[in-house]
Coordinates of C-alpha atoms in Angstrom, one line a residue:
X1 CA -3.4 1.6 9.3
X2 CA -2.0 4.7 11.1
X3 CA -3.5 6.9 13.7
X4 CA -6.0 4.6 15.5
X5 CA -6.1 3.4 19.2
X6 CA -2.9 1.5 20.1
X7 CA -2.2 -1.1 22.8
X8 CA -1.1 0.0 26.3
X9 CA 2.5 0.7 26.9
X10 CA 3.1 -2.5 28.8
X11 CA 2.0 -4.7 25.8
X12 CA 4.4 -3.0 23.5
X13 CA 7.2 -3.0 26.0
X14 CA 6.8 -6.8 26.3
X15 CA 6.9 -7.3 22.5
X16 CA 10.1 -8.4 20.7
X17 CA 10.4 -7.7 17.0
X18 CA 12.5 -10.1 15.0
X19 CA 13.5 -8.9 11.6
X20 CA 14.6 -11.6 9.2
X21 CA 17.4 -10.1 7.2
X22 CA 19.5 -13.1 6.0
X23 CA 18.1 -13.6 2.5
X24 CA 20.5 -13.7 -0.4
X25 CA 18.3 -11.7 -2.8
X26 CA 19.6 -13.3 -6.0
X27 CA 16.8 -11.9 -8.1
X28 CA 18.3 -8.4 -7.6
X29 CA 21.3 -9.5 -9.6
X30 CA 24.5 -7.5 -9.0
X31 CA 22.7 -5.2 -6.4
X32 CA 23.2 -8.0 -3.9
X33 CA 26.5 -9.3 -5.1
X34 CA 28.3 -7.8 -2.1
X35 CA 25.3 -6.9 0.1
X36 CA 22.3 -8.6 1.7
X37 CA 19.0 -7.5 0.3
X38 CA 17.9 -5.4 3.4
X39 CA 21.1 -3.3 2.9
X40 CA 20.3 -2.3 -0.7
X41 CA 19.9 1.5 -1.0
X42 CA 16.4 2.8 -1.6
X43 CA 14.8 6.2 -2.0
X44 CA 18.1 8.1 -2.3
X45 CA 19.3 8.0 1.3
X46 CA 17.7 5.0 2.9
X47 CA 18.3 1.2 3.1
X48 CA 15.3 -1.2 2.7
X49 CA 15.7 -2.3 6.3
X50 CA 15.1 1.2 7.5
X51 CA 11.4 0.8 6.8
X52 CA 10.5 -2.1 9.1
X53 CA 12.9 -0.6 11.7
X54 CA 11.2 2.8 11.5
X55 CA 7.8 1.1 11.7
X56 CA 8.9 -0.6 15.0
X57 CA 10.1 2.7 16.5
X58 CA 7.1 4.7 15.4
X59 CA 4.8 1.9 16.7
X60 CA 6.4 2.0 20.1
X61 CA 8.3 -1.3 19.8
X62 CA 11.8 -0.8 21.1
X63 CA 13.1 -4.3 21.5
X64 CA 14.3 -5.4 18.1
X65 CA 16.6 -8.2 16.9
X66 CA 17.9 -8.5 13.4
X67 CA 18.7 -12.0 12.2
X68 CA 21.5 -11.8 9.6
X69 CA 23.4 -14.3 7.5
X70 CA 24.2 -13.5 3.8
X71 CA 27.0 -10.9 3.2
X72 CA 26.0 -8.9 6.1
X73 CA 29.0 -6.5 6.6
X74 CA 27.4 -3.4 5.0
X75 CA 24.1 -4.1 6.9
X76 CA 25.9 -4.5 10.2
X77 CA 27.8 -1.3 9.6
X78 CA 24.6 0.6 8.7
X79 CA 22.8 -0.7 11.9
X80 CA 25.8 0.3 14.1
X81 CA 26.0 3.8 12.6
X82 CA 22.3 4.6 12.4
X83 CA 20.4 2.6 14.9
X84 CA 22.5 2.8 18.1
X85 CA 20.4 5.5 19.7
X86 CA 18.2 3.3 21.9
X87 CA 18.9 3.0 25.7
X88 CA 19.8 -0.5 26.9
X89 CA 19.4 0.6 30.5
X90 CA 15.7 1.2 29.7
X91 CA 15.4 -2.2 28.1
X92 CA 15.6 -0.8 24.6
X93 CA 17.8 -2.3 21.9
X94 CA 18.4 -2.9 18.2
X95 CA 20.8 -5.9 18.1
X96 CA 22.2 -8.1 15.4
X97 CA 21.9 -11.9 15.7
X98 CA 24.2 -13.5 13.1
X99 CA 24.0 -17.2 12.2
X100 CA 26.2 -18.9 14.9
X101 CA 25.3 -22.6 14.8
X102 CA 24.1 -22.2 18.4
X103 CA 22.0 -25.4 18.5
X104 CA 23.2 -27.5 15.5
X105 CA 26.0 -27.7 12.9
X106 CA 24.2 -25.7 10.2
X107 CA 23.5 -22.2 9.2
X108 CA 20.0 -20.9 9.0
X109 CA 18.0 -23.3 6.9
X110 CA 14.8 -21.3 6.6
X111 CA 12.9 -18.4 8.2
X112 CA 11.6 -20.6 11.0
X113 CA 14.9 -22.3 11.6
X114 CA 16.5 -18.8 11.9
X115 CA 14.2 -18.0 14.8
X116 CA 14.5 -21.5 16.3
X117 CA 18.3 -21.2 16.4
X118 CA 18.0 -18.1 18.6
X119 CA 15.3 -19.2 21.0
X120 CA 17.7 -19.2 23.9
X121 CA 18.5 -15.5 23.2
X122 CA 14.8 -14.7 22.7
X123 CA 14.0 -16.4 26.1
X124 CA 16.4 -14.0 27.9
X125 CA 14.3 -11.0 26.8
X126 CA 11.1 -12.6 28.3
X127 CA 8.7 -11.2 25.7
X128 CA 5.0 -11.9 25.9
X129 CA 4.6 -11.5 22.1
X130 CA 7.0 -12.0 19.2
X131 CA 6.5 -9.9 16.0
X132 CA 8.1 -11.6 13.0
X133 CA 9.1 -9.2 10.1
X134 CA 10.9 -9.3 6.8
X135 CA 13.8 -6.9 6.3
X136 CA 13.3 -6.1 2.6
X137 CA 9.8 -4.7 2.2
X138 CA 8.9 -1.0 1.6
X139 CA 5.8 0.3 3.6
X140 CA 4.7 2.3 6.6
X141 CA 2.6 0.3 9.1
X142 CA 1.6 0.7 12.7
X143 CA 2.3 -2.7 14.2
X144 CA 0.7 -1.7 17.4
X145 CA -2.7 -1.9 15.8
X146 CA -2.0 -5.4 14.5
X147 CA -0.9 -6.6 18.0
X148 CA -4.0 -5.1 19.6
X149 CA -6.2 -6.9 17.0
X150 CA -4.4 -10.1 17.8
X151 CA -5.1 -9.7 21.5
X152 CA -8.8 -8.5 21.1
X153 CA -9.6 -11.4 18.7
X154 CA -8.3 -14.1 20.9
X155 CA -6.2 -15.4 18.0
X156 CA -3.4 -17.9 18.5
X157 CA -1.5 -16.4 15.5
X158 CA -2.1 -13.3 13.4
X159 CA -0.8 -12.9 9.8
X160 CA -0.5 -9.5 8.1
X161 CA -2.0 -9.7 4.6
X162 CA -2.7 -7.5 1.6
X163 CA -4.7 -7.9 -1.6
X164 CA -2.5 -8.4 -4.7
X165 CA -3.3 -9.0 -8.4
X166 CA -3.9 -12.7 -9.1
X167 CA -1.0 -12.8 -11.6
X168 CA 1.4 -11.7 -8.8
X169 CA 0.0 -13.9 -6.1
X170 CA 2.1 -16.9 -7.2
X171 CA 5.1 -15.2 -5.6
X172 CA 3.4 -15.0 -2.1
X173 CA 1.8 -17.1 0.5
X174 CA -2.0 -17.0 -0.4
X175 CA -4.8 -17.5 2.1
X176 CA -8.5 -18.0 2.1
X177 CA -10.5 -16.5 5.0
X178 CA -14.1 -16.5 6.3
X179 CA -16.2 -13.4 7.0
X180 CA -14.4 -12.8 10.3
X181 CA -10.9 -13.0 8.6
X182 CA -10.1 -16.4 10.2
X183 CA -7.8 -18.2 7.8
X184 CA -9.2 -21.4 6.4
X185 CA -6.5 -22.3 4.0
X186 CA -2.9 -21.1 3.4
X187 CA -0.7 -22.1 0.4
X188 CA 2.9 -20.8 -0.2
X189 CA 3.5 -19.7 -3.7
X190 CA 0.6 -21.7 -5.3
X191 CA 0.6 -22.3 -9.0
X192 CA -3.2 -21.5 -9.1
X193 CA -3.8 -18.8 -6.4
X194 CA -7.2 -18.7 -4.8
X195 CA -9.1 -15.4 -5.5
X196 CA -10.8 -13.2 -2.9
X197 CA -14.6 -14.0 -2.9
X198 CA -16.2 -11.3 -5.0
X199 CA -12.9 -10.1 -6.3
X200 CA -11.9 -12.5 -9.0
X201 CA -8.8 -10.5 -10.0
X202 CA -7.3 -10.4 -6.5
X203 CA -5.8 -12.8 -4.0
X204 CA -5.1 -12.3 -0.3
X205 CA -1.3 -12.5 0.1
X206 CA 0.8 -12.8 3.2
X207 CA 3.1 -9.9 4.0
X208 CA 5.5 -12.1 5.9
X209 CA 4.4 -10.4 9.2
X210 CA 3.3 -12.6 12.1
X211 CA 2.3 -12.1 15.7
X212 CA 2.9 -15.1 18.1
X213 CA 2.6 -15.5 21.8
X214 CA 6.1 -16.4 22.9
X215 CA 5.2 -19.7 24.5
X216 CA 3.3 -20.9 21.4
X217 CA 6.1 -19.8 19.1
X218 CA 8.5 -21.9 21.1
X219 CA 6.3 -25.0 20.9
X220 CA 5.7 -24.7 17.1
X221 CA 9.4 -24.2 16.3
X222 CA 10.5 -27.1 18.5
X223 CA 8.0 -29.4 16.8
X224 CA 9.1 -28.1 13.3
X225 CA 12.8 -28.7 14.1
X226 CA 12.1 -32.4 14.7
X227 CA 10.5 -32.8 11.3
X228 CA 13.2 -34.0 8.9
X229 CA 11.1 -33.3 5.8
X230 CA 10.3 -29.7 6.7
X231 CA 11.8 -26.7 4.9
X232 CA 11.7 -25.0 8.3
X233 CA 9.9 -22.0 6.9
X234 CA 7.1 -19.9 8.3
X235 CA 5.2 -19.6 5.0
X236 CA 5.8 -23.2 3.8
X237 CA 5.5 -25.1 7.1
X238 CA 4.6 -23.2 10.3
X239 CA 1.5 -21.2 9.1
X240 CA -0.1 -23.9 6.8
X241 CA 0.2 -26.5 9.6
X242 CA -1.1 -24.0 12.3
X243 CA -4.2 -23.2 10.2
X244 CA -5.3 -26.9 10.6
X245 CA -5.6 -26.8 14.4
X246 CA -5.1 -23.3 15.7
X247 CA -7.0 -20.0 15.4
X248 CA -5.1 -18.1 12.8
X249 CA -6.3 -14.6 12.0
X250 CA -5.7 -12.5 8.8
X251 CA -5.0 -8.8 9.5
X252 CA -5.7 -6.8 6.3
X253 CA -3.3 -3.9 5.9
X254 CA -5.4 -1.0 4.9
X255 CA -5.2 2.8 4.8
X256 CA -7.2 4.0 7.9
X257 CA -8.3 7.2 6.0
X258 CA -9.7 5.5 2.9
X259 CA -10.2 1.9 3.8
X260 CA -8.3 0.9 0.6
X261 CA -5.3 -1.4 0.5
X262 CA -2.3 0.4 1.9
X263 CA 1.1 0.8 0.1
X264 CA 3.4 -2.2 0.4
X265 CA 6.0 -3.4 -2.0
X266 CA 8.3 -6.4 -2.1
X267 CA 11.4 -5.1 -3.9
X268 CA 12.9 -8.5 -4.5
X269 CA 13.3 -8.1 -8.3
X270 CA 14.9 -5.5 -10.5
X271 CA 11.5 -4.4 -11.9
X272 CA 9.8 -4.2 -8.6
X273 CA 12.8 -2.3 -7.1
X274 CA 12.8 0.2 -10.0
X275 CA 9.0 0.7 -9.9
X276 CA 9.0 1.3 -6.1
X277 CA 11.7 3.9 -6.4
X278 CA 9.8 5.5 -9.3
X279 CA 6.7 5.6 -7.1
X280 CA 8.4 8.2 -4.9
X281 CA 8.6 10.7 -7.8
X282 CA 4.8 11.1 -8.1
X283 CA 3.4 14.5 -7.2
X284 CA 1.5 12.9 -4.4
X285 CA 3.2 9.5 -3.8
X286 CA 1.4 6.7 -2.0
X287 CA 4.5 6.4 0.2
X288 CA 5.1 9.8 1.6
X289 CA 8.7 10.3 2.8
X290 CA 7.8 13.8 4.0
X291 CA 5.3 12.7 6.6
X292 CA 6.6 14.1 9.8
X293 CA 4.1 12.0 11.9
X294 CA 5.7 8.8 10.7
X295 CA 9.3 9.5 9.8
X296 CA 11.6 7.0 8.2
X297 CA 14.8 6.9 10.2
X298 CA 18.3 6.1 8.8
X299 CA 22.0 6.8 9.1
X300 CA 22.4 10.4 7.8
X301 CA 25.8 10.8 6.2
X302 CA 27.1 14.3 6.6
X303 CA 27.2 15.7 3.0
X304 CA 26.9 19.2 1.4
X305 CA 23.6 20.2 -0.3
X306 CA 22.9 19.1 -3.9
X307 CA 24.3 21.5 -6.5
X308 CA 23.1 22.5 -10.0
X309 CA 25.5 24.5 -12.1
X310 CA 25.5 26.3 -15.5
X311 CA 22.5 27.9 -17.2
X312 CA 23.5 28.1 -20.8
X313 CA 20.9 27.1 -23.5
X314 CA 22.6 23.8 -24.3
X315 CA 24.3 23.3 -21.0
X316 CA 21.9 23.8 -18.1
X317 CA 22.1 21.9 -14.8
X318 CA 18.6 20.9 -13.9
X319 CA 16.4 18.2 -12.4
X320 CA 12.6 17.9 -13.0
X321 CA 10.2 15.5 -11.2
X322 CA 13.2 14.0 -9.5
X323 CA 14.7 13.3 -6.0
X324 CA 18.3 14.5 -5.6
X325 CA 20.2 13.5 -2.5
X326 CA 23.0 15.3 -0.6
X327 CA 26.5 15.6 -2.2
X328 CA 25.2 15.4 -5.8
X329 CA 26.4 17.8 -8.5
X330 CA 24.5 18.1 -11.7
X331 CA 26.8 20.1 -14.0
X332 CA 25.2 21.3 -17.2
X333 CA 23.1 18.2 -17.7
X334 CA 19.3 17.5 -17.7
X335 CA 17.8 15.0 -15.2
X336 CA 14.1 14.0 -15.6
X337 CA 12.0 11.7 -13.5
X338 CA 15.0 10.2 -11.8
X339 CA 16.2 9.4 -8.3
X340 CA 19.8 10.2 -7.4
X341 CA 21.4 8.8 -4.3
X342 CA 24.2 10.4 -2.3
X343 CA 27.3 11.7 -4.0
X344 CA 26.3 11.4 -7.7
X345 CA 28.2 13.5 -10.1
X346 CA 26.8 14.2 -13.6
X347 CA 29.1 16.0 -16.0
X348 CA 27.9 18.4 -18.8
X349 CA 25.8 17.7 -21.9
X350 CA 24.2 14.5 -20.6
X351 CA 20.6 13.5 -20.5
X352 CA 19.3 11.3 -17.8
X353 CA 15.6 10.0 -17.8
X354 CA 13.8 7.5 -15.7
X355 CA 16.8 6.4 -13.8
X356 CA 17.6 5.1 -10.3
X357 CA 21.3 6.0 -9.6
X358 CA 22.9 4.6 -6.4
X359 CA 25.6 6.2 -4.3
X360 CA 29.0 7.4 -5.6
X361 CA 28.3 7.2 -9.3
X362 CA 30.0 9.5 -11.8
X363 CA 28.5 10.0 -15.3
X364 CA 30.7 11.5 -18.0
X365 CA 29.9 14.1 -20.6
X366 CA 27.6 13.5 -23.5
X367 CA 25.9 10.5 -22.0
X368 CA 22.3 9.4 -22.7
X369 CA 20.7 7.1 -20.1
X370 CA 17.1 6.1 -19.6
X371 CA 15.2 3.2 -17.9
X372 CA 18.3 2.3 -16.0
X373 CA 19.5 1.4 -12.6
X374 CA 23.2 2.4 -12.1
X375 CA 24.7 0.5 -9.2
X376 CA 26.9 2.2 -6.6
X377 CA 30.5 3.2 -7.5
X378 CA 30.0 3.1 -11.2
X379 CA 32.0 5.5 -13.5
X380 CA 30.0 5.8 -16.8
X381 CA 32.5 6.8 -19.6
X382 CA 31.8 9.9 -21.7
X383 CA 29.5 9.3 -24.7
X384 CA 27.8 6.2 -23.2
X385 CA 24.3 5.5 -24.4
X386 CA 22.2 3.0 -22.4
X387 CA 18.4 2.2 -22.5
X388 CA 17.7 3.0 -26.1
X389 CA 18.6 -0.3 -27.8
X390 CA 17.9 -3.3 -25.6
X391 CA 19.5 -5.8 -27.9
X392 CA 22.8 -3.9 -27.7
X393 CA 22.4 -3.3 -24.0
X394 CA 21.9 -7.0 -23.3
X395 CA 25.3 -7.8 -24.7
X396 CA 26.9 -5.8 -21.9
X397 CA 24.4 -5.3 -19.1
X398 CA 21.5 -7.1 -17.4
X399 CA 18.1 -6.2 -19.0
X400 CA 15.0 -7.0 -16.9
X401 CA 11.7 -8.5 -18.3
X402 CA 10.3 -5.0 -18.3
X403 CA 13.2 -3.5 -20.1
X404 CA 15.1 -1.9 -17.2
X405 CA 18.8 -2.0 -17.7
X406 CA 21.0 -2.7 -14.7
X407 CA 24.6 -1.4 -14.9
X408 CA 27.2 -2.4 -12.4
X409 CA 30.9 -1.5 -12.0
X410 CA 31.9 -5.1 -12.8
X411 CA 29.9 -5.0 -16.1
X412 CA 31.5 -1.7 -17.1
X413 CA 35.0 -3.0 -16.2
X414 CA 34.5 -6.2 -18.3
X415 CA 33.2 -4.2 -21.2
X416 CA 36.2 -1.7 -21.1
X417 CA 38.7 -4.5 -20.8
X418 CA 37.2 -6.2 -23.8
X419 CA 37.5 -3.0 -25.8
X420 CA 41.1 -2.7 -24.8

């Protein structure tokens, strides 16, 4: 919901955003072999964490802490390069909070435990409200409106939510609400999700976005830390328990212009990651990266413009219905409905269709690729054919349930050594 009345400056100034960015992201296969999930490239030039970070800045929230753990080097580097423009002397910051075993001899055991282990640091900021966010979702949201709704309603806790198809709801926290959106029941990843009344094909799913008053958050996390049988997780423990004795409000994420469910994607699987990138190629995408009123910020690598060369009948450098990032060279090849990240080089006589190609990839001559994700730093040998015979592809690469072929440098290296 963008463009409505927002809270006063003092409220936002006294709100601390905590972005949970420590997940391993194993369902993304080799894309997270050396990187945390929030550091995975998205949309050609961004990282997934750029979306919640940009939402914070655009919403007027300028005190942001990022909780990291799993393979965080590339994420740390991205934050330092692209998000160091805030002014500490004005009380603004984007800071990294790695797992440090500050209060016990363990790493972060769950989302709630990650926040609990940093309560002393949070206390030093003295926020009135704490906004909990996930670092690996793709969307544009004005958090200020959610915070204002939290204040106006008198809620103890507010949970951002979105309607999802019933078949997908098993992957989320699912809630049941009354007519005023007060949450009556909350289940984390239920086997049989509860449908929305009057909408039998939909469930109300948590977005992993929570607003807490700081004092209440402290109390709940302290109590949870003492429970030996707890998973120390917001979705599994904190919210379901709070619903039983506190006023917990659901905040539906809708488009303020249409009233319909707004665009939000969890890109935690190969298929969802591929689909979300493909969404950007629509003539009028639901997620508009060209919206100057709500820009998505990132570290902008200094690169030359994309280049397309040769115009012969059978050797024409061209891209149709595609996004092509800086530093790319398409030399005498055809690219259709694809997304090319920075520094992709495609040599002549190749055909690329329905592809997501990550940075620093080189594709040799006479290749045919479709329905693929090419991981960063891959060198595709001349004459390679991928995406046309799944049985053959599966011998060498990862093939998703929807038939998307993931290619990594390790897979290519193993294949080539076997041939040798």
